[in-house]
Coordinates of C-alpha atoms in Angstrom, one line a residue:
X1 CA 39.2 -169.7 143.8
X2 CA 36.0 -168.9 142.7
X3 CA 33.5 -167.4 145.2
X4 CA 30.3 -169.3 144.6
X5 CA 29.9 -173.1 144.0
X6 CA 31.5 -173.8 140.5
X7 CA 29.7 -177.2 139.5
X8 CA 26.2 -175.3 140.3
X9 CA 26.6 -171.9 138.6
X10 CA 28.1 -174.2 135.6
X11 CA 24.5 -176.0 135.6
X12 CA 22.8 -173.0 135.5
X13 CA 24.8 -171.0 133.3
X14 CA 25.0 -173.7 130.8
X15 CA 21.6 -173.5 129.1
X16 CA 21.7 -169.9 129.1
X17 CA 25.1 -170.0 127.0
X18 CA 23.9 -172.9 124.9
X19 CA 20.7 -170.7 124.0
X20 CA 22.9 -167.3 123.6
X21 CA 25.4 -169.1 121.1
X22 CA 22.6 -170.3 119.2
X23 CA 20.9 -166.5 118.8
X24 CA 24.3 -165.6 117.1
X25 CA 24.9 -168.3 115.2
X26 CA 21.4 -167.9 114.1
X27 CA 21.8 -163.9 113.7
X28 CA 25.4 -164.5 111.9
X29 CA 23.4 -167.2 109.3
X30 CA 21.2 -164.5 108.7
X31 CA 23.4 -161.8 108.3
X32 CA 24.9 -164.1 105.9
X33 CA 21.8 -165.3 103.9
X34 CA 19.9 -161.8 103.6
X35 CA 22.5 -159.9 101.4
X36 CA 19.0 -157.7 100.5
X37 CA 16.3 -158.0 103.2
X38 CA 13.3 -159.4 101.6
X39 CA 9.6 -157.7 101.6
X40 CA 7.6 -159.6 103.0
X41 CA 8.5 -161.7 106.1
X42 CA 6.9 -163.9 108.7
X43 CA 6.9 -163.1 112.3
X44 CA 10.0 -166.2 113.1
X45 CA 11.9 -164.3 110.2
X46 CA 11.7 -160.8 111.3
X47 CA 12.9 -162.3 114.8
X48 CA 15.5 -163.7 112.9
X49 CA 16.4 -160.6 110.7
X50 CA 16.4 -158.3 113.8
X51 CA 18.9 -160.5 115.7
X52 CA 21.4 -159.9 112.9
X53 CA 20.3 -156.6 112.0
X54 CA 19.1 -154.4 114.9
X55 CA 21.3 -151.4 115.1
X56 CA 21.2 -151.6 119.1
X57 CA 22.0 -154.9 119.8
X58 CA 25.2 -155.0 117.4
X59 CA 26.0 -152.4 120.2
X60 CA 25.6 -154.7 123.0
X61 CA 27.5 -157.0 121.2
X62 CA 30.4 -155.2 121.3
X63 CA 30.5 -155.4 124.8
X64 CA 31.3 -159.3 124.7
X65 CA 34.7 -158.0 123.2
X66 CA 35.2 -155.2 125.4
X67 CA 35.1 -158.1 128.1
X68 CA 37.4 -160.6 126.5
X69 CA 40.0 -157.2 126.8
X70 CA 39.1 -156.8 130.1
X71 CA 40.1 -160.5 130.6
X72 CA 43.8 -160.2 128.7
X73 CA 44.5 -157.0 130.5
X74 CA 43.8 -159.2 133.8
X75 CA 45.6 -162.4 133.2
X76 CA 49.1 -160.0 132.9
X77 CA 52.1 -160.0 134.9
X78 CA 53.9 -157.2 136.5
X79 CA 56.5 -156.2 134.2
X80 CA 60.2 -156.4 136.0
X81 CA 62.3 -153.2 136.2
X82 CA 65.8 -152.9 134.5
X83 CA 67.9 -150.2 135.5
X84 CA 71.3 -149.0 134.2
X85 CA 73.9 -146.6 136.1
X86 CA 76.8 -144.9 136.3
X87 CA 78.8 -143.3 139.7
X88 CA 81.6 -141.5 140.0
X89 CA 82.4 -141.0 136.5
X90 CA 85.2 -138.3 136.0
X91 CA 83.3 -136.2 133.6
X92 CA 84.7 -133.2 134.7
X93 CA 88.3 -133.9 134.1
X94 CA 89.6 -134.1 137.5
X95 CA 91.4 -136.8 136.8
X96 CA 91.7 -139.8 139.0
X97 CA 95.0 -140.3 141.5
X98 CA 96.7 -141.9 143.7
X99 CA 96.9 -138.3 144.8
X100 CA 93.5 -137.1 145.3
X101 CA 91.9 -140.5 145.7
X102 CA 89.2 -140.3 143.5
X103 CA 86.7 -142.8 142.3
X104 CA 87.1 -145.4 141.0
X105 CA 83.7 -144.7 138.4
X106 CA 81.3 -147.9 138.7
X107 CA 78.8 -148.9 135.9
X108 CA 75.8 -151.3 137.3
X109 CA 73.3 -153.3 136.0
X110 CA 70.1 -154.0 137.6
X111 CA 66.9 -155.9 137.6
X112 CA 63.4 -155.8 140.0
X113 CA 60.6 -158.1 139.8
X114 CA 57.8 -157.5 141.9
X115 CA 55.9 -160.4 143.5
X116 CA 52.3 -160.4 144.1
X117 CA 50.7 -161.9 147.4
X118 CA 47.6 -162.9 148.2
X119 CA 46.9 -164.6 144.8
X120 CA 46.2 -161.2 143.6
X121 CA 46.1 -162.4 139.3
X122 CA 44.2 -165.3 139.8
X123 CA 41.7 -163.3 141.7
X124 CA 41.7 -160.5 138.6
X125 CA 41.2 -163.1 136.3
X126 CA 38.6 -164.6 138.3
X127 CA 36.8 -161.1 138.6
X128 CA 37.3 -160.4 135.0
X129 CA 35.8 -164.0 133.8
X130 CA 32.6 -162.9 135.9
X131 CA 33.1 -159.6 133.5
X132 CA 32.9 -161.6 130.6
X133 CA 29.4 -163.5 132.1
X134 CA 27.7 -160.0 132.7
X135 CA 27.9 -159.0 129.3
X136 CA 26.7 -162.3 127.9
X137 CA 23.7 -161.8 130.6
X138 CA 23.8 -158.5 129.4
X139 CA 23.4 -159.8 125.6
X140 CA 20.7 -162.4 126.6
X141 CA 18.6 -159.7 128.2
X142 CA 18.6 -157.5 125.5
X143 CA 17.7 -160.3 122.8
X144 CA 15.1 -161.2 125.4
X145 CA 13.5 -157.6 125.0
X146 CA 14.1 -157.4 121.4
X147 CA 12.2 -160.4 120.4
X148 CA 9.6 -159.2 122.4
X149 CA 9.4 -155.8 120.7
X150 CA 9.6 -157.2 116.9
X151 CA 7.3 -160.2 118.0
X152 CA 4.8 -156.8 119.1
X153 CA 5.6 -155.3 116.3
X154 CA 4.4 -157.8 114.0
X155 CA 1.3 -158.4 115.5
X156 CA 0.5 -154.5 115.2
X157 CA 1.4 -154.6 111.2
X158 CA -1.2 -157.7 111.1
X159 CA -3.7 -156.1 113.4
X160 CA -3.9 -152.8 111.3
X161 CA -3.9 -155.2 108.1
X162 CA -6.6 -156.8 109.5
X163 CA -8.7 -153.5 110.8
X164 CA -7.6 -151.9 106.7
X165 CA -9.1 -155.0 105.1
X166 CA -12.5 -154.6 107.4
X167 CA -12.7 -150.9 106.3
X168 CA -11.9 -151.6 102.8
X169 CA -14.9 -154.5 102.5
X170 CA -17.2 -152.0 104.3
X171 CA -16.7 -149.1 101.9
X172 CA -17.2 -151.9 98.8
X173 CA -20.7 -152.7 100.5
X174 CA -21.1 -148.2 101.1
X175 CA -20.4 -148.3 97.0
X176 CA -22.7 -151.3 96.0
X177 CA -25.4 -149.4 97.6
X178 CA -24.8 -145.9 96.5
X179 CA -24.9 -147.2 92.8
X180 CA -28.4 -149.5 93.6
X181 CA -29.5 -145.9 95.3
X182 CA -28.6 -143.6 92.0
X183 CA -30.2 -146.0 89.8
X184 CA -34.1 -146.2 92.3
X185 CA -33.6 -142.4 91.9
X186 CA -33.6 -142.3 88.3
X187 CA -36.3 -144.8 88.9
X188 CA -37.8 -142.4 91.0
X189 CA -38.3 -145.2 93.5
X190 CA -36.9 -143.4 96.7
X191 CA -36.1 -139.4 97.1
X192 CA -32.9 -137.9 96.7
X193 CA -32.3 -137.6 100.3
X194 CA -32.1 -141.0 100.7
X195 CA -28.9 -141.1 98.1
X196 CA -27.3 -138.2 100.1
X197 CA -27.3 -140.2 102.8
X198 CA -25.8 -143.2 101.7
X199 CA -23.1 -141.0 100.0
X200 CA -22.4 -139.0 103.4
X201 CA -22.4 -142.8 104.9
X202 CA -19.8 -143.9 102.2
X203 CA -17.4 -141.0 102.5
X204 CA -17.3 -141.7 106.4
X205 CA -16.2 -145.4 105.9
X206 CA -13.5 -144.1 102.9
X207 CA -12.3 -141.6 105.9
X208 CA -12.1 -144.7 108.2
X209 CA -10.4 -146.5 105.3
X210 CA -7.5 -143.5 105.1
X211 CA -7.0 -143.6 109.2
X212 CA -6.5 -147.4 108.4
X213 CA -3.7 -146.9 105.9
X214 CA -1.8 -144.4 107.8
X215 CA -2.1 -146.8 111.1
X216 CA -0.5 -149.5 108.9
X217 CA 2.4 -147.7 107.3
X218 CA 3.1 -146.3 111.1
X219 CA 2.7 -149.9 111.8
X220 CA 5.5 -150.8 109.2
X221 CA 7.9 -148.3 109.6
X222 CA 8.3 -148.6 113.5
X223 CA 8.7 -152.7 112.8
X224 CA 11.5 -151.6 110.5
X225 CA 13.0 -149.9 112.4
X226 CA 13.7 -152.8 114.7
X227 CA 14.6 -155.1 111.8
X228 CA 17.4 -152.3 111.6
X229 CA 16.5 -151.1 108.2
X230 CA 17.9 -147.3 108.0
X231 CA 15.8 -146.7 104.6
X232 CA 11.8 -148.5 105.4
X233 CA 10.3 -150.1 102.3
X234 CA 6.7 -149.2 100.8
X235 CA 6.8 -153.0 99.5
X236 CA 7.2 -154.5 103.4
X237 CA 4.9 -156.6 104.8
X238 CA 4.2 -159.0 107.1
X239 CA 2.9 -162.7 106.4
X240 CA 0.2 -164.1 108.5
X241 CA -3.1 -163.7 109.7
X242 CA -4.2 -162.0 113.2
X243 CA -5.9 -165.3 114.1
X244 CA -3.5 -166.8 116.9
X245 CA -1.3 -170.0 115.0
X246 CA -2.1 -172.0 118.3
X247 CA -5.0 -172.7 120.1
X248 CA -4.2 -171.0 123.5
X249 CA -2.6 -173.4 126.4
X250 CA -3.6 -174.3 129.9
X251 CA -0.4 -172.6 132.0
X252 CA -0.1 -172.3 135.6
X253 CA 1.1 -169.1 137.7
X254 CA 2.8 -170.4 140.3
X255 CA 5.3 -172.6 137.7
X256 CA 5.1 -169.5 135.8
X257 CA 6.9 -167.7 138.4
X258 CA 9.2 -170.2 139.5
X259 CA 10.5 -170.7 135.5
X260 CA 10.9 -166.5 135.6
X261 CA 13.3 -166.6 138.2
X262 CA 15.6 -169.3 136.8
X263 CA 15.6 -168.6 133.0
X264 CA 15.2 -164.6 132.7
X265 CA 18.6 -163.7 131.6
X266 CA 18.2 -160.2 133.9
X267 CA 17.9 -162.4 137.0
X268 CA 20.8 -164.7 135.8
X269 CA 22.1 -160.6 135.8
X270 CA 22.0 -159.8 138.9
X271 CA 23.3 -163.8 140.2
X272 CA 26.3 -163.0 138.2
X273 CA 27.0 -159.4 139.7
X274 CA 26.6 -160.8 143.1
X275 CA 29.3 -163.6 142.5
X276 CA 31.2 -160.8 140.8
X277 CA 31.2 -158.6 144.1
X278 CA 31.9 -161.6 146.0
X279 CA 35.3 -162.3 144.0
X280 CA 35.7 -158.8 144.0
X281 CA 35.7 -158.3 147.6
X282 CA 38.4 -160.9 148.0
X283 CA 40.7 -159.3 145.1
X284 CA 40.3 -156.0 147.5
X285 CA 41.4 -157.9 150.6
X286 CA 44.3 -159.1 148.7
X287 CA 45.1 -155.5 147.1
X288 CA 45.0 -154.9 151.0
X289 CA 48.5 -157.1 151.2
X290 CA 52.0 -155.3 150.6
X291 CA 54.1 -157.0 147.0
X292 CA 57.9 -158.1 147.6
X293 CA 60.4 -156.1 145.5
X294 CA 63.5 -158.4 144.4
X295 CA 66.3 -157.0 142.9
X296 CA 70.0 -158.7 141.4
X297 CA 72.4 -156.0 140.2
X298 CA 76.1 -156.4 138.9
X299 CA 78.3 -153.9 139.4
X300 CA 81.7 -152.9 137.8
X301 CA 84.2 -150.8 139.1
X302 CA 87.7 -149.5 137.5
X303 CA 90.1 -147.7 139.4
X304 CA 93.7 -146.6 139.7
X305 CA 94.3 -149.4 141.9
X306 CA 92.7 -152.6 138.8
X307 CA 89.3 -153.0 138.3
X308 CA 86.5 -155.6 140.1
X309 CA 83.1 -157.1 139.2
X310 CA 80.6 -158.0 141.9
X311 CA 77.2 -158.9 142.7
X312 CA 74.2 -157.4 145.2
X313 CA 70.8 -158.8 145.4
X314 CA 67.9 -156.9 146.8
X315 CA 64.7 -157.5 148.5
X316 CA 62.3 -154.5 149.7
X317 CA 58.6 -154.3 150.8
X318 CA 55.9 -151.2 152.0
X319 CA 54.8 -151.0 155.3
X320 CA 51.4 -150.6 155.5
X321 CA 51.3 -148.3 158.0
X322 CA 48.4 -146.3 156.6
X323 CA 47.1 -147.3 153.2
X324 CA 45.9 -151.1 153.5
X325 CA 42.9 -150.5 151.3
X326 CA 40.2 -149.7 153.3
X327 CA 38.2 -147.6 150.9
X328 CA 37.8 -150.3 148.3
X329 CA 37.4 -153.2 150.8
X330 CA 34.4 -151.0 152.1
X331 CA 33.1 -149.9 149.0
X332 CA 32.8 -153.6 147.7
X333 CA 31.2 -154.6 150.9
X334 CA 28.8 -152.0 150.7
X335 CA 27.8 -153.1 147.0
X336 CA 27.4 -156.8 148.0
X337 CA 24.7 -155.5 150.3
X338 CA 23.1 -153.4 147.6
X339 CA 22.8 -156.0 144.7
X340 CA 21.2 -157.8 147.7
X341 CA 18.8 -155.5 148.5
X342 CA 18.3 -155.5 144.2
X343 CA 17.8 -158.8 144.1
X344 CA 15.2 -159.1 146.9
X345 CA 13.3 -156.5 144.8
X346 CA 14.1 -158.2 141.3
X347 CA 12.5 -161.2 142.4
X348 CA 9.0 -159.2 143.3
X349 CA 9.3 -157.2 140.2
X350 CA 9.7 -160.6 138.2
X351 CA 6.4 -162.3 140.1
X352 CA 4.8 -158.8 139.8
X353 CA 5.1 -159.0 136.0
X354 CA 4.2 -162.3 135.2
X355 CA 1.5 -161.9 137.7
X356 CA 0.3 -159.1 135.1
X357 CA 1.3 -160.4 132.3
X358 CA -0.6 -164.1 133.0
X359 CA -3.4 -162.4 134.0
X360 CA -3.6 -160.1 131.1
X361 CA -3.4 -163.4 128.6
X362 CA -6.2 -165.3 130.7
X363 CA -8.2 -162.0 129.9
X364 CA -7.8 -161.8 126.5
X365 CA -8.2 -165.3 125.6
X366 CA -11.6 -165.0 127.7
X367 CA -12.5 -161.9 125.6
X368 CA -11.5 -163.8 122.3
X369 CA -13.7 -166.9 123.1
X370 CA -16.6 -164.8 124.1
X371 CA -16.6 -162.4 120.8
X372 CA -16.3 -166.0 119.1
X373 CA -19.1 -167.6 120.6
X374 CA -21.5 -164.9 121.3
X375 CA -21.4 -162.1 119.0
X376 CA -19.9 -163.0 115.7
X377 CA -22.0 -165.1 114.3
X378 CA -25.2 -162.8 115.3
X379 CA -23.5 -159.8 114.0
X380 CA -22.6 -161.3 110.5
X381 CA -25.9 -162.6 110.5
X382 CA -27.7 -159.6 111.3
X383 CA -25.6 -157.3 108.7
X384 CA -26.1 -159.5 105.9
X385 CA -29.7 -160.2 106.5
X386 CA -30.4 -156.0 106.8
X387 CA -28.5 -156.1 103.2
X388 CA -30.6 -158.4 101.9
X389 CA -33.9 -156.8 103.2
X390 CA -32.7 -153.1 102.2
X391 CA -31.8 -154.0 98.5
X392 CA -35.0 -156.0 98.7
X393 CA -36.3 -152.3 99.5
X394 CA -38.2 -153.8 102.7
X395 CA -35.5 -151.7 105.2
X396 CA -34.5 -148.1 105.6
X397 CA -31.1 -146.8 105.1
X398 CA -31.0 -146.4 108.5
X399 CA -31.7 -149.7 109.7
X400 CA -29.1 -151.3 107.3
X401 CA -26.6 -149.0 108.2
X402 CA -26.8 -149.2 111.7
X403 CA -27.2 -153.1 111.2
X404 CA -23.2 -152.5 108.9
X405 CA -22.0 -150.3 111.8
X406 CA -22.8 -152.8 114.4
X407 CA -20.8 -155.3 112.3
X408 CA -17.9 -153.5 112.0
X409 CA -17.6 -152.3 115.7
X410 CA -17.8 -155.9 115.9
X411 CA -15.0 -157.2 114.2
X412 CA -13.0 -154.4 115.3
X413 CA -13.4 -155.3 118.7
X414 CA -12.9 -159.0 117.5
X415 CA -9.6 -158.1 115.2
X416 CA -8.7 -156.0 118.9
X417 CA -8.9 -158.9 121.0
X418 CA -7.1 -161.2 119.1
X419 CA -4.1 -158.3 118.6
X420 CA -4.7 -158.1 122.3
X421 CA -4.3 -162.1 122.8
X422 CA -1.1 -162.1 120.3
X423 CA 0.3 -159.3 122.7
X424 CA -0.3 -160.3 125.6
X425 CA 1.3 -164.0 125.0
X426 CA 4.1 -161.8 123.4
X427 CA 4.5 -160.3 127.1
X428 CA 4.0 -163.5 128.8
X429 CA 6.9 -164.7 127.2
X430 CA 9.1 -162.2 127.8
X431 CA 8.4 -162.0 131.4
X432 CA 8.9 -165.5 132.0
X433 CA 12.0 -165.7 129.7
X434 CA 10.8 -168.5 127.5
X435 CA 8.4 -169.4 125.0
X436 CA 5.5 -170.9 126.8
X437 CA 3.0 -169.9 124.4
X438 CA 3.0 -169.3 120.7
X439 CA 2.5 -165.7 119.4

């Protein structure tokens, strides 16, 4: 009965379900195991915590039961129609004669079951069991985007760790020099000016230092958030460095973009909705076909004359001289051309955003290799030698500092790029539908 090939869909549905049954076994272990959510977490447990725990996708869970009604309400049978009378009962008191002829009163029994045509149930059940599909494709999508977002999420928390640590080493070195610049001025060794300056200098890097602490606890709070933690921690943190785990991989687009169409759980989506208006359109064809009535009634009768028991059997049907379903045969027909118009467009929006995405990772692992190789080292160098030289008291205040400033802008842009990297494999995945890079 079903509308599409059953062996095929089978194939392809069956990875998807093997992986969907192992998010919630993996989310109901969790749920389990973290009684109290811990503080600190690594990026492969927060995944883990927000699968058991995010508020939304306990939502879209439900709708996996919400389907399995759908499916009991469709597997039911008409319910047969009993019926009970009584005619020409002397209520009145007229009382029944040979005279007047009355009567005689009769008591029946009676019972109608309808019969469906046109395999009408199975084709219910069918359209329900592709009900039951969409909201595990449903399900799978939404995990999809989730991991995505805590996966981001993490990599934020660990990029403004990153940029706060950076700000708090450059306001140690801003402290280390105001305190070698108070003692040359009660040395008398440089003018006071010059110890203003450093102290204007230090007070900007403890500003930069406050804008890194407030970017972090934003940081923390939004990834909580998605963990589904209705009261955020001051304790929570992330475990990890910003460095990438994995040196990055060689991947191709054009396999890229094949993979994307087969394993993203919104295009297995739109593959099940189109089977679904398929089956659909043929339970509206069969909706189109009038249902027998059949009927058995027993009737007793007591008159003046004795009394008598007999039997009737029934059979009625509609004549479909007006309403054979038209609307809802047309309706459905009009949808099947619609999710095929979708998924024309689906597919370009999928090989537009891996195009994007793929691209976006080859750039950022260029821009991570190039701060590696041709700026950090020099910039390190160059900060730590002006240091040297200006506690030596063979620099200016402004030469080290603008040698400390080009260091930082430096491994800002580095700690960016690699937060960029992180993301942008983050992205990849999602838009392909599978890990093919590690984040």
């Amino acid at each position: 009965m079903r509308s599409i090939d059953d062996s095929r869909r089978g194939m392809c549905a069956r990875p998807f379900r093997a992986a969907l049954r192992l998010a919630l076994a993996f989310a109901a272990a969790a749920a389990v195991a973290w009684s109290e959510p811990p503080a600190a977490l690594t990026l492969e447990q927060a995944v883990e915590e927000a699968m058991a725990n995010n508020l939304g996708l306990l939502a879209e869970r439900v709708n996996l039961t919400i389907a399995e009604a759908s499916l009991v309400t469709a597997r039911l049978r008409p319910n047969p129609v009993f019926s009970f009378s009584g005619d020409h009962l002397d209520l009145l008191g007229t009382g029944f004669s040979s005279a007047n002829n009355g009567g005689p009163p009769e008591i029946a029994w009676r019972v109608d079951v309808p019969l469906e045509r046109g395999h009408k149930r199975a084709l219910r059940v069918e359209t329900a069991g592709f009900a039951r599909e969409l909201a595990e494709a449903r399900l799978g999508d939404a995990i999809r985007r989730l991991r995505s977002d805590v996966e981001a999420g993490c990599i934020d928390v660990l990029a403004a760790k990153a940029n706060l640590s950076l700000q708090r080493d450059n306001l140690r070195t801003l402290e280390e020099v105001v305190k070698l610049n108070e003692a040359r001025v009660e040395a008398g060794s440089i003018a006071p000016l010059e110890l203003t300056r450093s102290r204007v200098a230090m007070l900007q890097f403890r500003s930069g230092v406050r804008r890194a602490e407030l970017d972090l606890l934003t940081a923390r709070s939004k990834l909580q958030n998605l963990l589904g933690r209705k009261v955020p921690a001051d304790d929570f943190d992330v475990i990890g460095e910003i460095r990438p785990a994995a040196p990055p991989p060689e991947l191709d687009f054009n396999q890229l973009r094949e993979l994307a169409v087969a394993a993203r759980p919104d295009a297995q989506l739109l593959e099940r909705t189109q089977a679904r208006s398929r089956s659909e359109l043929k339970l509206q064809l069969a909706q189109g076909k009038v249902d027998y009535l059949y009927g058995v009634e027993y009737r007793r009768q007591q008159g003046i004359a004795g009394r008598s028991n007999s039997l009737g059997f029934f059979f009625s049907v509609p004549l479909p001289l007006y309403n054979r379903n038209q609307g809802e045969i047309a309706r459905v027909r009009a949808e099947a051309e619609q999710l095929a118009r979708q998924g024309e467009a689906l597919k370009a929006q999928i090989s537009a955003e891996v195009k994007t995405s793929f691209q976006e990772f080859q750039g950022a692992k260029e821009l991570v290799a190039g701060i590696e190789h041709d700026l950090l080292k020099s910039a390190e160098d160059a900060r730590n030698t002006s240091a040297y030289v200006y506690r030596a008291g063979g620099a200016t205040l402004v030469e080290f500092l603008d040698a400390q400033r080009a260091f930082n802008d430096t491994m800002q842009s580095y700690f960016e790029a690699q937060a960029a990297y992180r993301r942008a494999v983050v992205r990849l995945n999602a838009a392909v539908g599978r890990e093919v890079a590690r984040a």
